[in-house]
Short mmCIF file of C-alpha atoms in Angstrom, two decimals:
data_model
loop_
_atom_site.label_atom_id
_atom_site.label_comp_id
_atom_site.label_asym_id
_atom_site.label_seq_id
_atom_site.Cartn_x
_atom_site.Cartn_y
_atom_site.Cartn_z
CA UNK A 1 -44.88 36.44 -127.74
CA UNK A 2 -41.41 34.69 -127.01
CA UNK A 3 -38.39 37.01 -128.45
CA UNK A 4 -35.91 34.40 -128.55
CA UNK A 5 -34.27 33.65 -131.83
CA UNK A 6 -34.52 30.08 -133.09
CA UNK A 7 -31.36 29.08 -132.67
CA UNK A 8 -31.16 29.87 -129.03
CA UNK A 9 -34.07 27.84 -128.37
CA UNK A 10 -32.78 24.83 -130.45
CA UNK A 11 -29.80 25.17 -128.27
CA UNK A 12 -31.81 25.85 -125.03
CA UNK A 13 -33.83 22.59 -125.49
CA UNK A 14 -30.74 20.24 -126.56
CA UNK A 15 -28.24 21.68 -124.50
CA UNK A 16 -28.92 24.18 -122.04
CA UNK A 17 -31.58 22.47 -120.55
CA UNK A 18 -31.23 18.79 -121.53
CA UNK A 19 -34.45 17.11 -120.62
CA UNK A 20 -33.01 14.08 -119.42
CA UNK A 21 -29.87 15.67 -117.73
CA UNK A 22 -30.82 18.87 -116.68
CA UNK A 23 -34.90 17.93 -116.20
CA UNK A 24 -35.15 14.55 -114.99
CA UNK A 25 -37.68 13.95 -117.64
CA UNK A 26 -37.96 10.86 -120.05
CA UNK A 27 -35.44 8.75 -117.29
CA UNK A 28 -37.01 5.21 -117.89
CA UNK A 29 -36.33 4.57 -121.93
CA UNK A 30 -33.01 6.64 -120.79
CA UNK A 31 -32.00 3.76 -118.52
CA UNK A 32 -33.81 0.63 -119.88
CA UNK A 33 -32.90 1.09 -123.76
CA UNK A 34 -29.41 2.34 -123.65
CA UNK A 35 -27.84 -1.12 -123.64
CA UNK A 36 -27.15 -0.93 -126.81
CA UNK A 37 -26.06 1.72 -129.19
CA UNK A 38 -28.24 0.52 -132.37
CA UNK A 39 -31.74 0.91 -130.30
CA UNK A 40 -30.51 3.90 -128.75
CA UNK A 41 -30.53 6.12 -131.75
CA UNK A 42 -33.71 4.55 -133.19
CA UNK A 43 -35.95 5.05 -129.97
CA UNK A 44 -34.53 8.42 -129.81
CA UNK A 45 -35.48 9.22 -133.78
CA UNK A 46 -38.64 7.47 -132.18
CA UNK A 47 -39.16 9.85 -129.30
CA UNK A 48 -38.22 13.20 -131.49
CA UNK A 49 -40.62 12.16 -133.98
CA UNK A 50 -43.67 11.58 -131.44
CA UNK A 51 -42.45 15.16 -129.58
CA UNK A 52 -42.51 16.49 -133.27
CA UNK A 53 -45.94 15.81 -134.28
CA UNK A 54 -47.55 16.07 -130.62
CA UNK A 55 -45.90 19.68 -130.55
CA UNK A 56 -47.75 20.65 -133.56
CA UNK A 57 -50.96 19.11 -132.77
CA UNK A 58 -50.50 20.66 -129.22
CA UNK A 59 -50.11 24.04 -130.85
CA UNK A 60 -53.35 23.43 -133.04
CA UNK A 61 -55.14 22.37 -129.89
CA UNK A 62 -53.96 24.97 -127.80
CA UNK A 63 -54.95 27.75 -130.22
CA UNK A 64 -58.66 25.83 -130.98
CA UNK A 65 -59.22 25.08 -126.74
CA UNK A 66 -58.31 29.24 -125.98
CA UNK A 67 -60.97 30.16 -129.44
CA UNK A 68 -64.07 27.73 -127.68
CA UNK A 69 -62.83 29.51 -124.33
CA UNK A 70 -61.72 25.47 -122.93
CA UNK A 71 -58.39 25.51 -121.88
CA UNK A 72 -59.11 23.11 -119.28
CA UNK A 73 -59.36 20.42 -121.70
CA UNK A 74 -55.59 21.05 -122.32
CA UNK A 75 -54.19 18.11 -120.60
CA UNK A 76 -56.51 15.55 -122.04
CA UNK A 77 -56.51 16.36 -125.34
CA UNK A 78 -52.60 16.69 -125.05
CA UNK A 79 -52.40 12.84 -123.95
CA UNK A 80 -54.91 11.68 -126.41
CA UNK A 81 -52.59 13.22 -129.40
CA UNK A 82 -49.79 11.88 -127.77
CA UNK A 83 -51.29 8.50 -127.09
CA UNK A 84 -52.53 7.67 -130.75
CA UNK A 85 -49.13 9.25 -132.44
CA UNK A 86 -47.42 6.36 -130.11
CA UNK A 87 -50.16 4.10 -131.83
CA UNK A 88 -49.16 4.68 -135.22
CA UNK A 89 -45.30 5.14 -134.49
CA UNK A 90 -45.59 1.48 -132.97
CA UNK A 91 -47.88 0.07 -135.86
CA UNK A 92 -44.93 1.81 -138.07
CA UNK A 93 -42.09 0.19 -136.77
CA UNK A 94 -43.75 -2.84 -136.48
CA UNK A 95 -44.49 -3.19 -140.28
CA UNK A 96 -41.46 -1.19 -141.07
CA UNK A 97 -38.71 -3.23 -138.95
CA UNK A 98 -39.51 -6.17 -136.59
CA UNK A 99 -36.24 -6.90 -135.31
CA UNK A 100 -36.15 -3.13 -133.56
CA UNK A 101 -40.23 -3.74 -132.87
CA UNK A 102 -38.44 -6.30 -130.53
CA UNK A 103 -35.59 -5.09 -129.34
CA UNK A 104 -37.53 -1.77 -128.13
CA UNK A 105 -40.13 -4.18 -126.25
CA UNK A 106 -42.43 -2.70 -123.46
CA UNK A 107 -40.39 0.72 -124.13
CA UNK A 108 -42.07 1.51 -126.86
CA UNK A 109 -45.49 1.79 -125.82
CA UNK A 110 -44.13 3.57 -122.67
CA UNK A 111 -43.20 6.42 -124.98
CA UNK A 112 -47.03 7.23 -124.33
CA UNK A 113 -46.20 8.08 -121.02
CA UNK A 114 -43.10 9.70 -121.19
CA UNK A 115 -43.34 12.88 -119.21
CA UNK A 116 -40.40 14.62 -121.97
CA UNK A 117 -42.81 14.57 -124.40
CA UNK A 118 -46.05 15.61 -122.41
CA UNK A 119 -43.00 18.16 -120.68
CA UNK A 120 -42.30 19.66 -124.57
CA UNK A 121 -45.76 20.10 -125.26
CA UNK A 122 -46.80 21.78 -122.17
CA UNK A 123 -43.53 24.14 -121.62
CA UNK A 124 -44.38 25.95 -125.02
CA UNK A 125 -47.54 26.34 -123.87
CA UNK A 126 -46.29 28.32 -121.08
CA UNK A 127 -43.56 29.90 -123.20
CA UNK A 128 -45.95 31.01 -125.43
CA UNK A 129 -44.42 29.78 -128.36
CA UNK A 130 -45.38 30.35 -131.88
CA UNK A 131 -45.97 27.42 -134.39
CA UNK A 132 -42.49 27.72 -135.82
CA UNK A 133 -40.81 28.09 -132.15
CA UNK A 134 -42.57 25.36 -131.58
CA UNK A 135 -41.24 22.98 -134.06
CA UNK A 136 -37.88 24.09 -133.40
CA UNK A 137 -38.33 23.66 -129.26
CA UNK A 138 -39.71 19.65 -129.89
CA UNK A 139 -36.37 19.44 -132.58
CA UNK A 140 -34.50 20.62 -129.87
CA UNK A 141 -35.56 18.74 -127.19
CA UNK A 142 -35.62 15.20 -129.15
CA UNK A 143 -32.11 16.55 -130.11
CA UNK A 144 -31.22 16.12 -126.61
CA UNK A 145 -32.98 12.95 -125.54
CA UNK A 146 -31.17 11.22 -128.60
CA UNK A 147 -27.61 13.47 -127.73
CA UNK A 148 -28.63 11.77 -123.98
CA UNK A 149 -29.11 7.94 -124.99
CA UNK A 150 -26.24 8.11 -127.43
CA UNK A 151 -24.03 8.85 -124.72
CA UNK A 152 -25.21 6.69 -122.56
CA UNK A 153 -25.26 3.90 -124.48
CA UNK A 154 -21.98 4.43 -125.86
CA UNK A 155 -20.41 4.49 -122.74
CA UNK A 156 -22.60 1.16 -121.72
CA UNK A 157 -21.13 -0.55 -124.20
CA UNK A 158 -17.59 0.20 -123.46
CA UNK A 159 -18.00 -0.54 -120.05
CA UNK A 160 -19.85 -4.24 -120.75
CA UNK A 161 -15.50 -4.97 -121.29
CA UNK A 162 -14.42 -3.30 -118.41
CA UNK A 163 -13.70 -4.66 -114.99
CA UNK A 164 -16.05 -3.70 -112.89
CA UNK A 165 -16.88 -4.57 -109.03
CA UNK A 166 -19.35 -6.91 -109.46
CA UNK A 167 -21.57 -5.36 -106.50
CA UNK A 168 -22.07 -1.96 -108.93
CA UNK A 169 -23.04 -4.11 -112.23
CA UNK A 170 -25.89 -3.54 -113.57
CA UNK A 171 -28.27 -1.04 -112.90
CA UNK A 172 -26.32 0.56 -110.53
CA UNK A 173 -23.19 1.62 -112.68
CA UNK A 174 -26.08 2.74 -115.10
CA UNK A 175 -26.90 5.33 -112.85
CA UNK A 176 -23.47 6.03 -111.81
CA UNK A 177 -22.97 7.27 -115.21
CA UNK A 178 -26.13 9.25 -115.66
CA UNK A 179 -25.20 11.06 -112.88
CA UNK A 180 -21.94 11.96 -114.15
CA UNK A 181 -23.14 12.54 -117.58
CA UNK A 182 -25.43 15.39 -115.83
CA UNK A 183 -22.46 16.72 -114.19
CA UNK A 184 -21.09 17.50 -117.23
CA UNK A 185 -23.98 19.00 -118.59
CA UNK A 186 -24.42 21.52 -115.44
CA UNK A 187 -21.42 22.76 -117.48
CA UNK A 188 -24.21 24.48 -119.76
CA UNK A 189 -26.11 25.66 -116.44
CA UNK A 190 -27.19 29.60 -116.82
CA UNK A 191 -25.96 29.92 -120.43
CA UNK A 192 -29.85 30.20 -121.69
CA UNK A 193 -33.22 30.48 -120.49
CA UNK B 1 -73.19 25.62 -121.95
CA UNK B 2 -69.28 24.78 -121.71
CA UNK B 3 -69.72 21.51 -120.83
CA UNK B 4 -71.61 21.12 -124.38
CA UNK B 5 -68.61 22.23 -125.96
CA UNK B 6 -66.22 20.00 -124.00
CA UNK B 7 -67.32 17.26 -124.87
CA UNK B 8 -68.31 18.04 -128.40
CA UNK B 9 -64.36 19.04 -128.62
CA UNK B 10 -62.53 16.12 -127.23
CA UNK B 11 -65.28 13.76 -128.84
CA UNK B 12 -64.40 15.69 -132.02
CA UNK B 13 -60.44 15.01 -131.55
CA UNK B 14 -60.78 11.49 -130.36
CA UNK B 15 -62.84 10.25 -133.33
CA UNK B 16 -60.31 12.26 -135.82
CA UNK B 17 -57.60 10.48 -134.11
CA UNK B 18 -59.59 7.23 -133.86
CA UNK B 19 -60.68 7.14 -137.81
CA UNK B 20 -57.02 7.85 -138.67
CA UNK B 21 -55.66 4.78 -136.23
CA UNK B 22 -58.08 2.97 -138.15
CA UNK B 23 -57.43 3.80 -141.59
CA UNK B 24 -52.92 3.45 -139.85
CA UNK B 25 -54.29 -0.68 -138.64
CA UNK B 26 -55.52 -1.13 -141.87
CA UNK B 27 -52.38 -0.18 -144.18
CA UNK B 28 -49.82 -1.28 -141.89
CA UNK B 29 -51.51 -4.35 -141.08
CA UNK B 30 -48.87 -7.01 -140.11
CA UNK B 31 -49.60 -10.50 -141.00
CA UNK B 32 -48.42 -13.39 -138.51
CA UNK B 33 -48.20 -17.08 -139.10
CA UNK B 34 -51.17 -18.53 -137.26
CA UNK B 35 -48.96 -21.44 -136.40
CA UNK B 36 -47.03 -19.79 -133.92
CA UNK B 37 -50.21 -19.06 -131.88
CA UNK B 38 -50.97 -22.63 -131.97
CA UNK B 39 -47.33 -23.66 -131.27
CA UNK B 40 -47.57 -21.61 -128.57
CA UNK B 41 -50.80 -23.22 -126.91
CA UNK B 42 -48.79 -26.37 -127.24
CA UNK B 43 -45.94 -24.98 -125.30
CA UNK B 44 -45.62 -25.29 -121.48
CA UNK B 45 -45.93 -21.60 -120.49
CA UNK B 46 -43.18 -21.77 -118.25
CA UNK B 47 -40.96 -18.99 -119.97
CA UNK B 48 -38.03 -20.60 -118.49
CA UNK B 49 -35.41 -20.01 -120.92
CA UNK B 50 -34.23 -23.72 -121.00
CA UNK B 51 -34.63 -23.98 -124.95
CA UNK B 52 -32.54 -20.48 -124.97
CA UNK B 53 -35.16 -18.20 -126.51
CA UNK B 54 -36.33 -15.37 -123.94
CA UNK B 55 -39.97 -17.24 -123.20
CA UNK B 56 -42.01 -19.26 -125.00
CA UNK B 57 -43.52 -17.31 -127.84
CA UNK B 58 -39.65 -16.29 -129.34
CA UNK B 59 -39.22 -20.22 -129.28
CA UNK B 60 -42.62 -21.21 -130.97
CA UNK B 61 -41.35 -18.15 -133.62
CA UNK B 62 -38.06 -19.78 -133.89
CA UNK B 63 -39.78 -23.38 -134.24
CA UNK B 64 -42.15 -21.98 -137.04
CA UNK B 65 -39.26 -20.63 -138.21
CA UNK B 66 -37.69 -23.88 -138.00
CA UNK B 67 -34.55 -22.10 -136.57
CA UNK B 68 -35.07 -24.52 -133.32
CA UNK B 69 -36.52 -28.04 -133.03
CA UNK B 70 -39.27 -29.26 -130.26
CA UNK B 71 -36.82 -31.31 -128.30
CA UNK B 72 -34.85 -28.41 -126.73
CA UNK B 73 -38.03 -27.62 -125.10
CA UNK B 74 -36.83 -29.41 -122.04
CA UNK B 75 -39.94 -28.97 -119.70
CA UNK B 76 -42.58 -30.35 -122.52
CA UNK B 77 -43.59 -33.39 -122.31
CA UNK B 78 -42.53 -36.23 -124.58
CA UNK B 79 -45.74 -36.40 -126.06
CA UNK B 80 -46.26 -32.82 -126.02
CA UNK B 81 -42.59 -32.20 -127.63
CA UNK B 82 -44.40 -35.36 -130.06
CA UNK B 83 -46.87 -33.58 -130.84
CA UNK B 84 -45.44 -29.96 -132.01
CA UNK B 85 -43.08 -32.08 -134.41
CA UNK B 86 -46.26 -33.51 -136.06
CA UNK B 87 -47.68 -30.69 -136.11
CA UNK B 88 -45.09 -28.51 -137.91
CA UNK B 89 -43.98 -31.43 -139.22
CA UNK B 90 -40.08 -31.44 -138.20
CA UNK B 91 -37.65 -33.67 -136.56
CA UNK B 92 -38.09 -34.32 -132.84
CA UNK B 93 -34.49 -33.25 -132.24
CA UNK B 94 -34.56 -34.74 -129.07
CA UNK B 95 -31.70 -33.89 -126.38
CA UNK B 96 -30.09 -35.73 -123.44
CA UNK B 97 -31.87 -34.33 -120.81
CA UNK B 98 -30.06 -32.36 -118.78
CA UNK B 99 -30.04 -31.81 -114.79
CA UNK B 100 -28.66 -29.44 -112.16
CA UNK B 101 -25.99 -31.07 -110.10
CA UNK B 102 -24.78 -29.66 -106.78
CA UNK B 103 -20.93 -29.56 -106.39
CA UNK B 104 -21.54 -30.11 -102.98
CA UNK B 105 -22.21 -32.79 -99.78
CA UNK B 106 -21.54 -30.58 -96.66
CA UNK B 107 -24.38 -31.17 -95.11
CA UNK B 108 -24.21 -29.48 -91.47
CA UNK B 109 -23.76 -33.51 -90.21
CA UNK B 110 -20.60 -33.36 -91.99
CA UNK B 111 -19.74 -29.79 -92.49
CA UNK B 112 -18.81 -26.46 -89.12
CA UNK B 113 -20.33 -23.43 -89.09
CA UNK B 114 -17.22 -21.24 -87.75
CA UNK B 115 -19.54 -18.49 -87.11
CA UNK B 116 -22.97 -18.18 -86.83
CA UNK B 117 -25.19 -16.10 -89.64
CA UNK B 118 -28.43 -14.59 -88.25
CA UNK B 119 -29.98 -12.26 -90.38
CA UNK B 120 -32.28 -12.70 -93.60
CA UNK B 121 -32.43 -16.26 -94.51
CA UNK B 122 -30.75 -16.44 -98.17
CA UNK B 123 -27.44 -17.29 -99.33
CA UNK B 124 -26.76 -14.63 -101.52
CA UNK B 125 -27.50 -12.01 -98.18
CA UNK B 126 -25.06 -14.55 -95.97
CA UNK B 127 -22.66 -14.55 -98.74
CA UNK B 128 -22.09 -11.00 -98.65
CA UNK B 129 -20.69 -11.10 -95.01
CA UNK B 130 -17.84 -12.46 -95.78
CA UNK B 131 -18.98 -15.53 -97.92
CA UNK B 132 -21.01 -16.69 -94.85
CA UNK B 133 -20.33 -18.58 -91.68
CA UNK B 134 -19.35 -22.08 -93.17
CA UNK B 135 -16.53 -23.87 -92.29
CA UNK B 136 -15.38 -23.81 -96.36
CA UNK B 137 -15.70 -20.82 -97.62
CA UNK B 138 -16.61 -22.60 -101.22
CA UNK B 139 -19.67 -24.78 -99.70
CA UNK B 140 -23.20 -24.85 -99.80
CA UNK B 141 -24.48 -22.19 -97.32
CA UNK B 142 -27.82 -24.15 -97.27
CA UNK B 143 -29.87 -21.12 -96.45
CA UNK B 144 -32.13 -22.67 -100.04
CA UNK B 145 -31.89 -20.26 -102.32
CA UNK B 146 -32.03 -22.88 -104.97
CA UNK B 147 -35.53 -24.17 -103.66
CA UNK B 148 -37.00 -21.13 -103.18
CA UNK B 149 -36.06 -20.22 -107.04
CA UNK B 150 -37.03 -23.33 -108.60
CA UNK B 151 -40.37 -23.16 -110.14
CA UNK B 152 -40.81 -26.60 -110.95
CA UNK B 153 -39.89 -27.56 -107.06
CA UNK B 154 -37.71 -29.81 -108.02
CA UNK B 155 -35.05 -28.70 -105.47
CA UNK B 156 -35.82 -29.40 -101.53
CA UNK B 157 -33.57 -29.45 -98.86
CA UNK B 158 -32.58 -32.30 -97.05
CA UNK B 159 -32.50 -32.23 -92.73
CA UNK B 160 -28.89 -31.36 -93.24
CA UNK B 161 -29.32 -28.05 -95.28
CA UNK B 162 -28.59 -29.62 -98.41
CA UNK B 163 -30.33 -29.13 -101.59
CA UNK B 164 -31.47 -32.70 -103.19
CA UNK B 165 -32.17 -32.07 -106.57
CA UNK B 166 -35.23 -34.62 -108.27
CA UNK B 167 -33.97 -35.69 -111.42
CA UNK B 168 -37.85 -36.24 -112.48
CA UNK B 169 -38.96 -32.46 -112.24
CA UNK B 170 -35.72 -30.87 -113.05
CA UNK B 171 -36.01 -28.57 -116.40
CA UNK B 172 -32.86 -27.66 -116.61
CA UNK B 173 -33.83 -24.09 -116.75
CA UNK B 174 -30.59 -22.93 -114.81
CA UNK B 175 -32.42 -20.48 -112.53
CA UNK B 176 -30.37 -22.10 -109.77
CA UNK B 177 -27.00 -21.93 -111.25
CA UNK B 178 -27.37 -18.47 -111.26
CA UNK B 179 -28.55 -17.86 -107.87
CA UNK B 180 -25.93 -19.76 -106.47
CA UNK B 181 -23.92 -17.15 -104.77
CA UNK B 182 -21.01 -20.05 -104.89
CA UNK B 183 -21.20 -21.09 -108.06
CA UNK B 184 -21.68 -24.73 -106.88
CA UNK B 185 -24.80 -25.86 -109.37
CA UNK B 186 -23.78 -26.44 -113.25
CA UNK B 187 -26.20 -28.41 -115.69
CA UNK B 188 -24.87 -31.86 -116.46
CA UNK B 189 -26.14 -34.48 -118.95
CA UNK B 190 -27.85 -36.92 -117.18
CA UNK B 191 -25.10 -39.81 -118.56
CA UNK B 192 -22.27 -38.04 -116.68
CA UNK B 193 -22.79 -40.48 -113.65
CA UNK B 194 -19.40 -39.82 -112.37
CA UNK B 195 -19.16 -36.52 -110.53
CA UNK B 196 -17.15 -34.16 -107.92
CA UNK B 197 -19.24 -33.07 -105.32
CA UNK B 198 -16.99 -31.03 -103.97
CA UNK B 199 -15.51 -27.21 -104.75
CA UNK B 200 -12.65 -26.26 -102.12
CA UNK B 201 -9.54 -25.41 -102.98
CA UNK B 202 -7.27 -26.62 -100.07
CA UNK B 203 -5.22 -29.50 -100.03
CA UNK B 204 -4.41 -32.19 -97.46
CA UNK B 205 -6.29 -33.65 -94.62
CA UNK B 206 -6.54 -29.95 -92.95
CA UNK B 207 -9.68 -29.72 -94.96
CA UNK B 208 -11.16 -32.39 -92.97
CA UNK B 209 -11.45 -30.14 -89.94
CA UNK B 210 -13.83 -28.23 -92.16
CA UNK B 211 -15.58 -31.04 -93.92
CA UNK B 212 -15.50 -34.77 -93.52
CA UNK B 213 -16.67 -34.88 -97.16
CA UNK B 214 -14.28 -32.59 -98.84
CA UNK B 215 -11.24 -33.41 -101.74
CA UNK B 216 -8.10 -33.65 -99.68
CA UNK B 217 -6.56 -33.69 -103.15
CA UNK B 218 -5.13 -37.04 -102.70
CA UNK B 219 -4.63 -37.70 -106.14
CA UNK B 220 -6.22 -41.64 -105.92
CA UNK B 221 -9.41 -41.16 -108.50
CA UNK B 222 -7.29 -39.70 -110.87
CA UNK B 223 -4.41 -42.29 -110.71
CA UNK B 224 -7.42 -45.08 -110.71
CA UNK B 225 -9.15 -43.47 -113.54
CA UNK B 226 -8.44 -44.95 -116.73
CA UNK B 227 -5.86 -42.85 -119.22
CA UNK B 228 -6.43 -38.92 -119.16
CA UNK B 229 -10.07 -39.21 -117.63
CA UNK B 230 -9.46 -37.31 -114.53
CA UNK B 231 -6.86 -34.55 -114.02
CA UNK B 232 -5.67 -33.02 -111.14
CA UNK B 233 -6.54 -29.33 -111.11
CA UNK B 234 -6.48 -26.22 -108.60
CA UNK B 235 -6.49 -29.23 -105.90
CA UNK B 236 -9.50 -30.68 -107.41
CA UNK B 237 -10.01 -33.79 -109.68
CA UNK B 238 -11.41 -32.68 -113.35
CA UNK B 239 -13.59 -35.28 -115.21
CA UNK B 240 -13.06 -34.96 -118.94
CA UNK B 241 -16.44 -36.21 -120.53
CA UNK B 242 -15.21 -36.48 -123.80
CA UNK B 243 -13.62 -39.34 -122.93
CA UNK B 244 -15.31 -42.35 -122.10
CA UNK B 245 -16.49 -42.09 -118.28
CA UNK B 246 -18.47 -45.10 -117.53
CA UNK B 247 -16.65 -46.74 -115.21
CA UNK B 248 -17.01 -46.99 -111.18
CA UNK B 249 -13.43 -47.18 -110.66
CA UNK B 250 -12.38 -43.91 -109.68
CA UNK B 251 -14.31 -43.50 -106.67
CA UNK B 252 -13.98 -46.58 -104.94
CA UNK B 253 -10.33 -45.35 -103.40
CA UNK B 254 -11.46 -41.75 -102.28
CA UNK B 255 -10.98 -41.55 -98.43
CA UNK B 256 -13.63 -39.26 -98.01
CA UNK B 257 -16.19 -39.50 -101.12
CA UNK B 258 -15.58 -36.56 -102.48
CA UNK B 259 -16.09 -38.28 -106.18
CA UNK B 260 -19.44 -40.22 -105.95
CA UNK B 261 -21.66 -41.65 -108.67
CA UNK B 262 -25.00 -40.44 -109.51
CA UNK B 263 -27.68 -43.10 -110.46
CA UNK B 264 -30.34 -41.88 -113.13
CA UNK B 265 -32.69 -42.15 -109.83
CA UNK B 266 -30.62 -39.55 -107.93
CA UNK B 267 -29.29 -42.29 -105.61
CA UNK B 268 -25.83 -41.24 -104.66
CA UNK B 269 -22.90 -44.18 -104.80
CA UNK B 270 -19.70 -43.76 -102.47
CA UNK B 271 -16.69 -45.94 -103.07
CA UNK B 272 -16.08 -48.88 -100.71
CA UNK B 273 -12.83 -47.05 -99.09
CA UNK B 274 -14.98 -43.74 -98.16
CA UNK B 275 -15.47 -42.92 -94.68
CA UNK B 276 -18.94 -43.92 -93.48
CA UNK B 277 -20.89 -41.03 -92.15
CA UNK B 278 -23.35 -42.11 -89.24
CA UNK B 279 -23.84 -38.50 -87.40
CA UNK B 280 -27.30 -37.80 -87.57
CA UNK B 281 -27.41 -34.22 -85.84
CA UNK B 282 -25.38 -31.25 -86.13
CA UNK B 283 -21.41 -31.64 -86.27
CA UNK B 284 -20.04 -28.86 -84.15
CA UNK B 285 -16.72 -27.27 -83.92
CA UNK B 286 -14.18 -29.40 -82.61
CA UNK B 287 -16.02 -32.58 -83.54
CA UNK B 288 -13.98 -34.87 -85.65
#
């Protein structure tokens, strides 16, 4: 069993090791729904949520594939959970809210294959996590995807008033500023796990 | 043995997870208007973004909706556009039709390369080296960027590298105005007959060196023009369409034919005073 204390590894997920800025996990809803700072926040309440309930499925599964002596199964079963949660989240917001069904387009569907969230569940499998240090750990990390879009996408949409070159419009000032954003996150490098 | 349990484990979890999605489907079913499917059959499929709604499904929402009306569908039809107001039931809303218009007629019988592009074959690649090898740095490069990005191929070019535009297929979409690395295609109402085909700058017959076509900014069309029609600008005349533009007069002075008229057939008219153009080939450097 992990010894950290649950703060540290709220902290470790969020900050420490960002998964978008530190992991290069969960780039493509990073870069194609920051435009705007609205859709930012809800696809990252989107992505925490799916991370939240696939990390405590993927700590039921784990626990049930080790007991029936399994464990290869692990990956499947780990992208079937994460699969139909994506289901439901997009039949949710659907019903729920239209205008952001739209607005989030293909993205939302892609949150199937976002590697952050297959990354959560399968780093506290190898961290050994317990069920609450779980919880805490896919907190943590949609923490940081949300901190990660926010940023983004509030610095998007001061720069849609700024004079740019027109040559570096586009998606290429988006990734200028992802890469300085992780710049300033390699300001957290070494503090944790 | 352990295969056995494999698959009685994942066939476990997938039909949990499969019963719940069903039981998910059936409480947050979402109902749709079955009109907008049908709308949408009715609809050309082109997703061109003339009506301005992303594609063609946001518009037949929006015409459900009755947000929009059939007539800004610009690529329908009349009898199509016809038939999705009887259908739903609305005004036609029809609109002038609208086509792209090239500010443009240096054709390379009228218009020197000063240097020579080779490289990939597209105007926005030329453009970046500095703005191409024309003659006028605001001209048509003519490498057809417009005609490959037209879906409705309603733009060819001409044996002088110009882009003809057919009045008959043109949408109105505006995919060419934006890959104009020059900026030289705008939509225009099909009534605005009178019309600048020309974009440079310069003033004076120095131009000419350039461009036998080109605004010297002589000042004649907008002297001609009756009251405030046509201002002098940046060394360019500017039509004001507001005011009542049906008139021939302005161009027939222009020494080069800068300001033509545009028949609804696509003909192009030239005043009586414009320098005839008889080169058929290539003009070259040096060549008045």
């Amino acid at each position: 069993m992990n010894t950290e204390s649950l703060g540290a590894i709220f902290l470790n997920a969020c900050l420490v090791n960002n998964f978008v800025l530190a992991y290069f996990l969960g780039i493509c809803p990073f870069l194609g729904v920051s435009g705007k700072m609205e859709t930012a926040t809800k696809m990252g309440a989107a992505v925490m949520f799916v991370m939240l309930i696939s990390s405590m499925c993927a700590y039921g599964i784990h626990a049930f594939l080790v007991a029936i002596d399994a464990p290869f199964l692990q990956l499947i079963s780990y992208i079937v959970v994460i699969a139909s949660t994506v289901q439901l989240v997009e039949m949710f917001i659907k019903k729920m809210s239209p205008s952001l069904f739209k607005s989030l387009g293909i993205f939302l569907p892609l949150i199937t294959t976002n590697c952050a969230i297959l990354g959560v569940a399968l780093f506290q499998t190898n961290k050994e996590y317990g069920f609450l240090e779980s919880i805490v750990y896919a907190l943590g990390a949609g923490a940081g995807f949300t901190l990660a879009l926010v940023l983004i996408a509030g610095l998007r949409e001061q720069l849609n008033f700024a004079d740019v070159p027109k040559i570096s419009k586009g998606t290429a000032l988006t990734l200028f500023i992802a890469g300085i954003l992780s710049l300033c996150f390699m300001g957290f490098a070494g503090l944790g796990a | 043995m352990s295969i056995v349990i494999a698959i009685a484990a994942l066939g476990g979890l997938t039909l949990l997870l499969a019963i719940m999605l069903i039981f998910a489907n059936k409480k947050l079913f979402v109902y749709e208007d079955p009109r907008i499917d049908k709308v949408e059959d009715m609809l050309p499929h082109a997703n061109c973004g003339a009506c301005g709604y992303p594609g063609c499904r946001p518009f037949a929402e929006a015409l459900v909706l009755k947000k929009s009306l059939p007539g800004k569908c610009t690529v329908s039809s009349d009898e199509g556009r016809q038939s999705i107001a009887e259908f739903l039931g609305v005004a036609l809303g029809a609109e002038e039709k609208q086509v792209a218009r090239l500010a443009c007629a240096g054709g390379t019988n009228v218009a020197i390369n000063r240097a020579q592009y080779i490289g990939v074959q597209s105007c926005q690649a030329a453009n970046l080296v500095s703005g191409g090898g024309k003659g006028c740095f605001w001209g048509c490069l003519g490498h057809g960027d417009c005609e490959s990005v037209c879906d409705f191929d309603a733009i060819t070019m001409n044996e002088h590298g110009l882009p003809i535009v057919d009045v008959e297929k043109c949408t109105a979409c505006g995919d060419c105005v934006e890959v104009c690395p020059k900026d030289l295609f705008s939509l225009q109402p099909i009534s605005h007959k009178l019309w600048i085909a020309c974009k440079n700058l310069e003033q004076g017959e120095a131009i000419l060196e350039d461009c036998q076509v080109g605004c010297t900014a002589c000042g004649k069309c907008a002297m001609d023009a009756p009251g405030e029609l046509i201002t002098m600008k940046n060394n360019l005349p500017v039509i004001n369409y507001s005011e009542s533009h049906n008139t021939q007069k302005p161009i027939q002075r222009c020494p080069t034919g800068a300001i033509v008229w545009l028949e609804d057939s696509g003909l192009m008219i030239k005043g009586k005073e414009s320098r005839k153009i008889i080169r058929k080939g290539s003009r070259l450097m040096g060549n008045s």
